[in-house]
JSON list of C-alpha atoms in Angstrom, two decimals:
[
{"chain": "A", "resi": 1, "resn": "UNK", "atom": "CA", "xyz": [81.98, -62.94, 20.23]},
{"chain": "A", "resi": 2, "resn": "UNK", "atom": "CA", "xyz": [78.99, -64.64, 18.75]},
{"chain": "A", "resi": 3, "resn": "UNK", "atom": "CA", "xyz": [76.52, -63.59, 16.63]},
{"chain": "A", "resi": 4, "resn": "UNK", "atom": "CA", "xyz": [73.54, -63.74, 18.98]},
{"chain": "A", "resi": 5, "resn": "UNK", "atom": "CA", "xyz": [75.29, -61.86, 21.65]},
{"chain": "A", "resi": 6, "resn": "UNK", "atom": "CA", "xyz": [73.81, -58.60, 22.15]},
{"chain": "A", "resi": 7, "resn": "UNK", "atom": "CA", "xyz": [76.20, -55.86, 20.88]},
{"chain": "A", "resi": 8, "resn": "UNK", "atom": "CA", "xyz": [76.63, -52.41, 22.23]},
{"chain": "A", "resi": 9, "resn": "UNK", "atom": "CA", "xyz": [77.67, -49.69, 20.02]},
{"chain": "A", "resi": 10, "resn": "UNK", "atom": "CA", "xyz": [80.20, -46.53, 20.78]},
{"chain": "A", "resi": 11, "resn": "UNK", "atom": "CA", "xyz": [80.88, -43.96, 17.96]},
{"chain": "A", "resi": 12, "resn": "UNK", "atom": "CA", "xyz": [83.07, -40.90, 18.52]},
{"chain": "A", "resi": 13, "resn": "UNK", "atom": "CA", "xyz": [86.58, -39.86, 19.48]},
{"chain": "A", "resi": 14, "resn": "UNK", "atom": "CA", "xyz": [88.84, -42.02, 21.24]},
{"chain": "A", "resi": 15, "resn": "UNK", "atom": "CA", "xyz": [89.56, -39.57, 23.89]},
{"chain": "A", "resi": 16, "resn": "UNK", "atom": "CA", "xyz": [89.65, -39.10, 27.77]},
{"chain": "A", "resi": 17, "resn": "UNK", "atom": "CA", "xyz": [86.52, -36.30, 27.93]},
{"chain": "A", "resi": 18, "resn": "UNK", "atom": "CA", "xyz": [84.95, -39.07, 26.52]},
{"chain": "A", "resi": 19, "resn": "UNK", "atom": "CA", "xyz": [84.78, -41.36, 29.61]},
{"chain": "A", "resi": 20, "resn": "UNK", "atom": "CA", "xyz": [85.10, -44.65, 27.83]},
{"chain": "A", "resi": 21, "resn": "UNK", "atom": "CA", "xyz": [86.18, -46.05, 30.90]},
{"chain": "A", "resi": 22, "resn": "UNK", "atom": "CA", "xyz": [82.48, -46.02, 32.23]},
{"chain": "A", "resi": 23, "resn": "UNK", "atom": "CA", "xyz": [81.23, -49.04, 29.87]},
{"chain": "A", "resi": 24, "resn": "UNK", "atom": "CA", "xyz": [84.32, -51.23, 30.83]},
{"chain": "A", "resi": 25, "resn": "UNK", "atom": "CA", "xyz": [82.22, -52.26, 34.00]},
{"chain": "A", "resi": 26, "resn": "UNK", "atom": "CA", "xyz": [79.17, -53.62, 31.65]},
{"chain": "A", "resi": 27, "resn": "UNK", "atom": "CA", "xyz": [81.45, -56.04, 30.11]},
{"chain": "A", "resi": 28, "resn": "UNK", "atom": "CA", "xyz": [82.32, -57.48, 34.06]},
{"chain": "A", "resi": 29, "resn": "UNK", "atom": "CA", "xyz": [78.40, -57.38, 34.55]},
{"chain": "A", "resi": 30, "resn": "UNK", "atom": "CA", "xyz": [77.66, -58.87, 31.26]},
{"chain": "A", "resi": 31, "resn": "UNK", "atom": "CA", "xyz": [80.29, -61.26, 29.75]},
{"chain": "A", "resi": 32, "resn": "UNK", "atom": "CA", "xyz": [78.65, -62.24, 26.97]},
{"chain": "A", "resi": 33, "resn": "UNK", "atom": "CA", "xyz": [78.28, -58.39, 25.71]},
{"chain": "A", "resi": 34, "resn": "UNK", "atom": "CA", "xyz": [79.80, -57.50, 22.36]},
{"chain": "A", "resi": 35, "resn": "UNK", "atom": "CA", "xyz": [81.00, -53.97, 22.56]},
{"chain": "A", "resi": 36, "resn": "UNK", "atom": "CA", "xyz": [82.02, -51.79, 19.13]},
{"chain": "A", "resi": 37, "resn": "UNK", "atom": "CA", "xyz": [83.99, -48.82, 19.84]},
{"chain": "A", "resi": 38, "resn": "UNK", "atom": "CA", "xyz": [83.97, -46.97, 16.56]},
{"chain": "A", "resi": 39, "resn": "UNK", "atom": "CA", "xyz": [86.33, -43.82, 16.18]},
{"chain": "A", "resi": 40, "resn": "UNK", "atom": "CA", "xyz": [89.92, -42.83, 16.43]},
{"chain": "A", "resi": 41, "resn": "UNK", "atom": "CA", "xyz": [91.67, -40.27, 19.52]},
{"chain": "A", "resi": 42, "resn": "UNK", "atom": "CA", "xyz": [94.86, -40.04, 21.28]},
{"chain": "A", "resi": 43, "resn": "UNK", "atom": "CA", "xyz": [93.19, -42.26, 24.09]},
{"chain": "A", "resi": 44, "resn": "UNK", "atom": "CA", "xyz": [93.02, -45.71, 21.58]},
{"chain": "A", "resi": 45, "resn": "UNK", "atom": "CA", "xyz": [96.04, -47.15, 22.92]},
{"chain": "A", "resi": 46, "resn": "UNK", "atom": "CA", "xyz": [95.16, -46.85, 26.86]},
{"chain": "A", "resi": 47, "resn": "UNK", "atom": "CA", "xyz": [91.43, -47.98, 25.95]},
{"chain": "A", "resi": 48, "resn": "UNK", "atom": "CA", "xyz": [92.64, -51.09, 23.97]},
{"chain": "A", "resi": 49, "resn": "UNK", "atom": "CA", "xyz": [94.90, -51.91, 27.07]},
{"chain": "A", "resi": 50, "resn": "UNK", "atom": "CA", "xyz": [91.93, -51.37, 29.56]},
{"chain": "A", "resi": 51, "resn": "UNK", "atom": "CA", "xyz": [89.39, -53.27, 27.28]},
{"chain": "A", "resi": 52, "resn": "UNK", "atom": "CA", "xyz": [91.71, -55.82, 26.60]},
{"chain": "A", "resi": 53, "resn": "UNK", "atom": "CA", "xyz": [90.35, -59.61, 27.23]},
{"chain": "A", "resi": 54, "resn": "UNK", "atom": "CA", "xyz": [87.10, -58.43, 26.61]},
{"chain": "A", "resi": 55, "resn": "UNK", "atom": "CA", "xyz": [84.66, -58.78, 23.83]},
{"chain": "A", "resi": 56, "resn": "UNK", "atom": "CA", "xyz": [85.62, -55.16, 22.63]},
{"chain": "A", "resi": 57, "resn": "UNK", "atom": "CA", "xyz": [86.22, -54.34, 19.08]},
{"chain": "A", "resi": 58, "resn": "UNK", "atom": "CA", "xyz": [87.98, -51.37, 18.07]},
{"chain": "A", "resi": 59, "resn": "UNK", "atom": "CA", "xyz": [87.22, -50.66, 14.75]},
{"chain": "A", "resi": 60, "resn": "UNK", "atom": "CA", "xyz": [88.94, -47.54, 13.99]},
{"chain": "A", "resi": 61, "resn": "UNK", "atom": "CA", "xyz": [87.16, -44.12, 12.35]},
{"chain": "A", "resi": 62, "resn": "UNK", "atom": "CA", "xyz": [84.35, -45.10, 9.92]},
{"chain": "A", "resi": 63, "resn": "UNK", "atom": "CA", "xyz": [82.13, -42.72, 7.73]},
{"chain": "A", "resi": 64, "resn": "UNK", "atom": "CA", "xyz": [79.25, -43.42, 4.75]},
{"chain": "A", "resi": 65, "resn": "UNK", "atom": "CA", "xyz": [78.28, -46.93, 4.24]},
{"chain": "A", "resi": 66, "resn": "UNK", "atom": "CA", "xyz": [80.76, -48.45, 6.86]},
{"chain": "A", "resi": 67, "resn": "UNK", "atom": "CA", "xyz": [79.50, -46.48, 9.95]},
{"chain": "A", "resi": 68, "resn": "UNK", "atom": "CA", "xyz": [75.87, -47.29, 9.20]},
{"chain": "A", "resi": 69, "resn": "UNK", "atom": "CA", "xyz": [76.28, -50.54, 8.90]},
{"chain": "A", "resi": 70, "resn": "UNK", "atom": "CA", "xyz": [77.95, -50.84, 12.70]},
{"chain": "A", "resi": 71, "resn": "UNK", "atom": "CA", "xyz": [75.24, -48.36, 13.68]},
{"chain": "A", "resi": 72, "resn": "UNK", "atom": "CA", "xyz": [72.66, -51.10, 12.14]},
{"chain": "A", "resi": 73, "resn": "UNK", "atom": "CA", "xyz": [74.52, -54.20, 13.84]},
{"chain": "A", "resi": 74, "resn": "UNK", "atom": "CA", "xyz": [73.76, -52.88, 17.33]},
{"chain": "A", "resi": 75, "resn": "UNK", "atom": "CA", "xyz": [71.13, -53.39, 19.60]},
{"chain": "A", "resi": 76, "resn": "UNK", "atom": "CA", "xyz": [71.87, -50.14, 21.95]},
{"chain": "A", "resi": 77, "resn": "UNK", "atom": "CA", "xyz": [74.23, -47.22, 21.63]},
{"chain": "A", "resi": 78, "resn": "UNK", "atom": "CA", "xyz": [76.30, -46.21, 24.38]},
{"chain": "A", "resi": 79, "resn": "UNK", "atom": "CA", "xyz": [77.91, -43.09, 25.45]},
{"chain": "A", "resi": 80, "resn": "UNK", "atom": "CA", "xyz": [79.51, -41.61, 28.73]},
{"chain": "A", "resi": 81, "resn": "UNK", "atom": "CA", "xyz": [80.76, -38.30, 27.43]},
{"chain": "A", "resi": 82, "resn": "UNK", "atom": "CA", "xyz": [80.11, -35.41, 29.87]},
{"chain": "A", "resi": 83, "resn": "UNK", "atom": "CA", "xyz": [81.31, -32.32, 27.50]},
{"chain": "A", "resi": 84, "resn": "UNK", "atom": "CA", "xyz": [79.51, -32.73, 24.61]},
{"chain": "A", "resi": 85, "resn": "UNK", "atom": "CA", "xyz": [77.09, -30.26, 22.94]},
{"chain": "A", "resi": 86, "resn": "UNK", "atom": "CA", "xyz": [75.46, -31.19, 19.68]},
{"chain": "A", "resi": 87, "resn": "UNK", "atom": "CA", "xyz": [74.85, -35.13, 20.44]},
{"chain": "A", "resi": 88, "resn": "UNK", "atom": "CA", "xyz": [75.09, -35.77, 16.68]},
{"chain": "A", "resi": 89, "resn": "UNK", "atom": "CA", "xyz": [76.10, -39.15, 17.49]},
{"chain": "A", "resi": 90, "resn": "UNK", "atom": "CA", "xyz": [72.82, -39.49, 19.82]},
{"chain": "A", "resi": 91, "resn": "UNK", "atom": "CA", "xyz": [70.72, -38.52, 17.03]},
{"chain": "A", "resi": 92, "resn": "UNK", "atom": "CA", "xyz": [72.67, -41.00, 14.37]},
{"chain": "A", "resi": 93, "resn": "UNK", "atom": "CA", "xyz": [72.23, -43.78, 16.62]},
{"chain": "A", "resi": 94, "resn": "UNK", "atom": "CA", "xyz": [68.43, -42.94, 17.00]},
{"chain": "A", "resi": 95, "resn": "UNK", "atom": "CA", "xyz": [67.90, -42.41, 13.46]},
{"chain": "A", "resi": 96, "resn": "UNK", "atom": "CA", "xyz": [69.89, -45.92, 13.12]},
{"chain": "A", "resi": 97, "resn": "UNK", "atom": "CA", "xyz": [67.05, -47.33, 15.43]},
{"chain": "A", "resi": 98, "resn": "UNK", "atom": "CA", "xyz": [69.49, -48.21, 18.35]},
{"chain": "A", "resi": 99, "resn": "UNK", "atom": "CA", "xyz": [67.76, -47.24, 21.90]},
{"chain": "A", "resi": 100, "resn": "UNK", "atom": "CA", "xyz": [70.41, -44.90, 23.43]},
{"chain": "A", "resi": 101, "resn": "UNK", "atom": "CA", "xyz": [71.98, -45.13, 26.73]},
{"chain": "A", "resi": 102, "resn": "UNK", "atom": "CA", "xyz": [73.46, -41.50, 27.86]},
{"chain": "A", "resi": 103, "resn": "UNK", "atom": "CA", "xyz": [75.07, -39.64, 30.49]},
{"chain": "A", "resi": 104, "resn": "UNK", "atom": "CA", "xyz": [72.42, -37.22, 31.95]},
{"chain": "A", "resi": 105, "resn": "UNK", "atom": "CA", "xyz": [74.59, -34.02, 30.90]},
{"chain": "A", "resi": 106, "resn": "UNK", "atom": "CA", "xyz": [74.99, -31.88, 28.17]},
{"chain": "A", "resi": 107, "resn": "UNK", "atom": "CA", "xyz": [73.87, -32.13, 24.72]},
{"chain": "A", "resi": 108, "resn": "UNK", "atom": "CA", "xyz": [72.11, -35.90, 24.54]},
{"chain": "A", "resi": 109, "resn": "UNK", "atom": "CA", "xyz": [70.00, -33.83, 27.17]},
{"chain": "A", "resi": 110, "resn": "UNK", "atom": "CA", "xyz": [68.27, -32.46, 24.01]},
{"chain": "A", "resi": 111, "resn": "UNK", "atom": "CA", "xyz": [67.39, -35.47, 22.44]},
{"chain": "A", "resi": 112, "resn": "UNK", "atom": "CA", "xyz": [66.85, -38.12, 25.18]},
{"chain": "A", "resi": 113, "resn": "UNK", "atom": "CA", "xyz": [63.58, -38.85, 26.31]},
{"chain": "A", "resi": 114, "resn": "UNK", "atom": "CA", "xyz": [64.27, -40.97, 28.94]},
{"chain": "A", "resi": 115, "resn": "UNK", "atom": "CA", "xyz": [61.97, -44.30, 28.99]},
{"chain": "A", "resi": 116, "resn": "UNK", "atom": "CA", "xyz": [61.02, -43.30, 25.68]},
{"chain": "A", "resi": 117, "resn": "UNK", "atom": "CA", "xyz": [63.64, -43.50, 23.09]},
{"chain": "A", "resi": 118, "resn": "UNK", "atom": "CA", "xyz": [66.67, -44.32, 25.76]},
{"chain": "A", "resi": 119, "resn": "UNK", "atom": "CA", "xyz": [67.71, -43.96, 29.29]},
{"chain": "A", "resi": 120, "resn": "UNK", "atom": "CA", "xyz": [69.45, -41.63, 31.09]},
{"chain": "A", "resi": 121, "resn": "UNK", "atom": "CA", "xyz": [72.14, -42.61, 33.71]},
{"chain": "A", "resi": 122, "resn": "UNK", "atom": "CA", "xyz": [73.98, -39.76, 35.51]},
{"chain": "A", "resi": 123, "resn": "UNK", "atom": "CA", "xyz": [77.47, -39.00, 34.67]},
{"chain": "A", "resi": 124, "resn": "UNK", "atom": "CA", "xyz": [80.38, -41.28, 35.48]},
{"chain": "A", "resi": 125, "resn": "UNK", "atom": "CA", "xyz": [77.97, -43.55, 37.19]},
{"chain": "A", "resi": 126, "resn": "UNK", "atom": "CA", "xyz": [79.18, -47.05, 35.25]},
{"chain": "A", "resi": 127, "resn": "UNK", "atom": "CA", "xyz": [76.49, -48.82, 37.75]},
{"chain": "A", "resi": 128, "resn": "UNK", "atom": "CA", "xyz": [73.67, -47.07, 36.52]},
{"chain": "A", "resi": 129, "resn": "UNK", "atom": "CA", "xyz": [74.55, -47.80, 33.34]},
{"chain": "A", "resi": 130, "resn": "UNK", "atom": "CA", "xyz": [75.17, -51.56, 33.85]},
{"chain": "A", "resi": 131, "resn": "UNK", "atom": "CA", "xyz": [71.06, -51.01, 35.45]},
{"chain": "A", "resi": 132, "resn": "UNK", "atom": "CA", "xyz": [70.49, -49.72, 32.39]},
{"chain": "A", "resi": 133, "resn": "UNK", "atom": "CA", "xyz": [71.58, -52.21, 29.73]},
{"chain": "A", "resi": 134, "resn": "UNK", "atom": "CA", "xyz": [70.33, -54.76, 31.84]},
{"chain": "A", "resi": 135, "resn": "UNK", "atom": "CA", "xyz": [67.24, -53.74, 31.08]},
{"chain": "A", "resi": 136, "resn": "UNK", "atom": "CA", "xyz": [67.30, -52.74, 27.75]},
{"chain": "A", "resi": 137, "resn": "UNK", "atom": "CA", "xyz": [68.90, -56.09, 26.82]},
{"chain": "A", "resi": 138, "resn": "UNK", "atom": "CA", "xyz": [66.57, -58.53, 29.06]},
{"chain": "A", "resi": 139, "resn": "UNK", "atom": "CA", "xyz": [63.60, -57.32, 27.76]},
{"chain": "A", "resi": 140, "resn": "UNK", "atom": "CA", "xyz": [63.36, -57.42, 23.94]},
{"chain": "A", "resi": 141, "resn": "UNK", "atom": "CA", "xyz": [59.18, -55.39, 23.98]},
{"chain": "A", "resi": 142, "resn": "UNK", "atom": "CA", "xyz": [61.02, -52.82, 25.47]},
{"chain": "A", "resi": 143, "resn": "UNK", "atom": "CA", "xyz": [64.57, -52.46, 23.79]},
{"chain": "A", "resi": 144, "resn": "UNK", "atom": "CA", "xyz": [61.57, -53.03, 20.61]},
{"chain": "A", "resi": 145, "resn": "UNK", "atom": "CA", "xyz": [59.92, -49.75, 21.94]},
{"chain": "A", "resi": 146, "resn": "UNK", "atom": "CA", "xyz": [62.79, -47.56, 23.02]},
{"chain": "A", "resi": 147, "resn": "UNK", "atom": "CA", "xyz": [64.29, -48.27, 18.82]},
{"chain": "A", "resi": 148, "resn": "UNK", "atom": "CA", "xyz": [60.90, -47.19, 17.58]},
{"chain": "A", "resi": 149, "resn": "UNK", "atom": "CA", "xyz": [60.59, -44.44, 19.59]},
{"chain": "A", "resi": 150, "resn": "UNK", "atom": "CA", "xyz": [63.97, -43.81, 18.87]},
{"chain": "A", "resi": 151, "resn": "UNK", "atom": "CA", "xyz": [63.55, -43.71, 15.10]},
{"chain": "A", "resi": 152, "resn": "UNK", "atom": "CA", "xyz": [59.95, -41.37, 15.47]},
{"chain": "A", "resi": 153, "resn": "UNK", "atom": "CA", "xyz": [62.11, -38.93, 17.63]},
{"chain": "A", "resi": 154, "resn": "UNK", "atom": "CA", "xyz": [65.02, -38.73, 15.06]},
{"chain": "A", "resi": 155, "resn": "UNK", "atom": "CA", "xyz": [62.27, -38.17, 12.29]},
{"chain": "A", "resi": 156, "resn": "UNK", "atom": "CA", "xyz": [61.37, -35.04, 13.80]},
{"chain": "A", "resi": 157, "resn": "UNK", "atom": "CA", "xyz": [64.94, -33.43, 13.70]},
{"chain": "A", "resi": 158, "resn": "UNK", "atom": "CA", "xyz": [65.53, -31.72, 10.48]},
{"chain": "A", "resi": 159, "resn": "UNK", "atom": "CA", "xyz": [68.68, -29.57, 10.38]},
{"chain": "A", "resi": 160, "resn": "UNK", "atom": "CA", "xyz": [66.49, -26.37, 10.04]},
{"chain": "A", "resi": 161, "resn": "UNK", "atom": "CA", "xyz": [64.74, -27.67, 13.50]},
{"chain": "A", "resi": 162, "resn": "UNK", "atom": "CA", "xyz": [68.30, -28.35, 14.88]},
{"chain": "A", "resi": 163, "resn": "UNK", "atom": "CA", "xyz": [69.58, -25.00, 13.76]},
{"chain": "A", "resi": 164, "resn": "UNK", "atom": "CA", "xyz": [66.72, -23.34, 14.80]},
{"chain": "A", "resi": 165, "resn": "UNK", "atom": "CA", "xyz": [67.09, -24.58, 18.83]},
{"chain": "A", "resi": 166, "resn": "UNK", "atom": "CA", "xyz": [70.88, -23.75, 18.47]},
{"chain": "A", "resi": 167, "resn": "UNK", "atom": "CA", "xyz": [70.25, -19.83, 17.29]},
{"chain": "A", "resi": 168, "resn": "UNK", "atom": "CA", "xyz": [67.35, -20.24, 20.08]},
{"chain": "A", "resi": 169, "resn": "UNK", "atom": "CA", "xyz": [70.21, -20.91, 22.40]},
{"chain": "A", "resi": 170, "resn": "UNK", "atom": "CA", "xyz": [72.37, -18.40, 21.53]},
{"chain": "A", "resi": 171, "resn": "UNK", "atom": "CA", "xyz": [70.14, -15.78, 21.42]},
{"chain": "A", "resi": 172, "resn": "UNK", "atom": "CA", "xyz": [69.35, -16.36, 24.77]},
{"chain": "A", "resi": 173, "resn": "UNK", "atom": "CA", "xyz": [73.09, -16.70, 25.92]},
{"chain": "A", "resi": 174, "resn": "UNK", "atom": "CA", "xyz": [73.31, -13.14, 24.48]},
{"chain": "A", "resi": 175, "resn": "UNK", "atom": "CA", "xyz": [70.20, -11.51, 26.60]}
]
């Protein structure tokens, strides 16, 4: 695609618990999307057949330098996964300054603020999310505020704070 086509931004394994499948639809709604799926699974070949003919990228696993710079080339990260519990990926893209757009379930439920440094969309639902980056994409104030809120919110969470919520959650798992 070109370079003032908005890109969307996937990190994370290439694999069906992921439910990749749910941004195909965006790239129906919005042709002139650029999508980056960044990571490596059993599930690569079946997505790159599925994606095919659209502007997807596949750019395989990155780490260091290499995955912050696609992190940095987006202008929203996306992810569908509904069994996830850390969201370390959430809070890379937020840190990254990329507004986040998340299935309502699981981990990202600890980080997402929605309206505020993302939005929400519940699981599977590929037409929410096409809502969703419609309007973080039409309206540059806002995709402006949901990256700085993004940023301020990933600012906030030191590992010790992280660590601290997960022992929090254990502990009362245990009771």
């Amino acid at each position: 695609g070109r370079i003032d086509q908005p890109l969307l931004v996937y990190v994370g394994r290439l694999a069906v618990e992921k439910r990749i499948d749910v941004l195909r639809p965006i790239l129906d709604v919005y042709p002139d999307v650029n999508l980056a799926i960044v990571g490596s699974g059993p599930q690569r070949e079946e997505l790159e057949k599925m994606f095919a003919g659209t502007n997807t990228v596949f750019t395989g696993y990155l780490e260091g330098d290499d995955l912050a710079a696609a992190y940095a080339a987006g202008d929203a990260f996306v992810f569908a996964g509904e069994h996830e519990t850390l969201g370390n990926v959430v809070l890379e893209a937020m840190a990254s300054g990329l507004p986040v757009l998340a299935a309502a379930i699981g981990g990202p439920l600890d980080h997402m603020r929605d309206g505020e440094n993302g939005f929400l969309f519940p699981a599977g639902d590929s037409d929410a999310l096409c809502n969703r980056v419609g309007r973080v994409l039409g309206n540059p104030m806002l995709k402006h505020q949901l990256a700085e809120g993004a940023r301020r919110y990933a600012l906030t969470q030191t590992w010790e704070r992280i660590m601290d919520g997960l022992l929090e959650n254990y502990e009362s798992v245990i009771e």
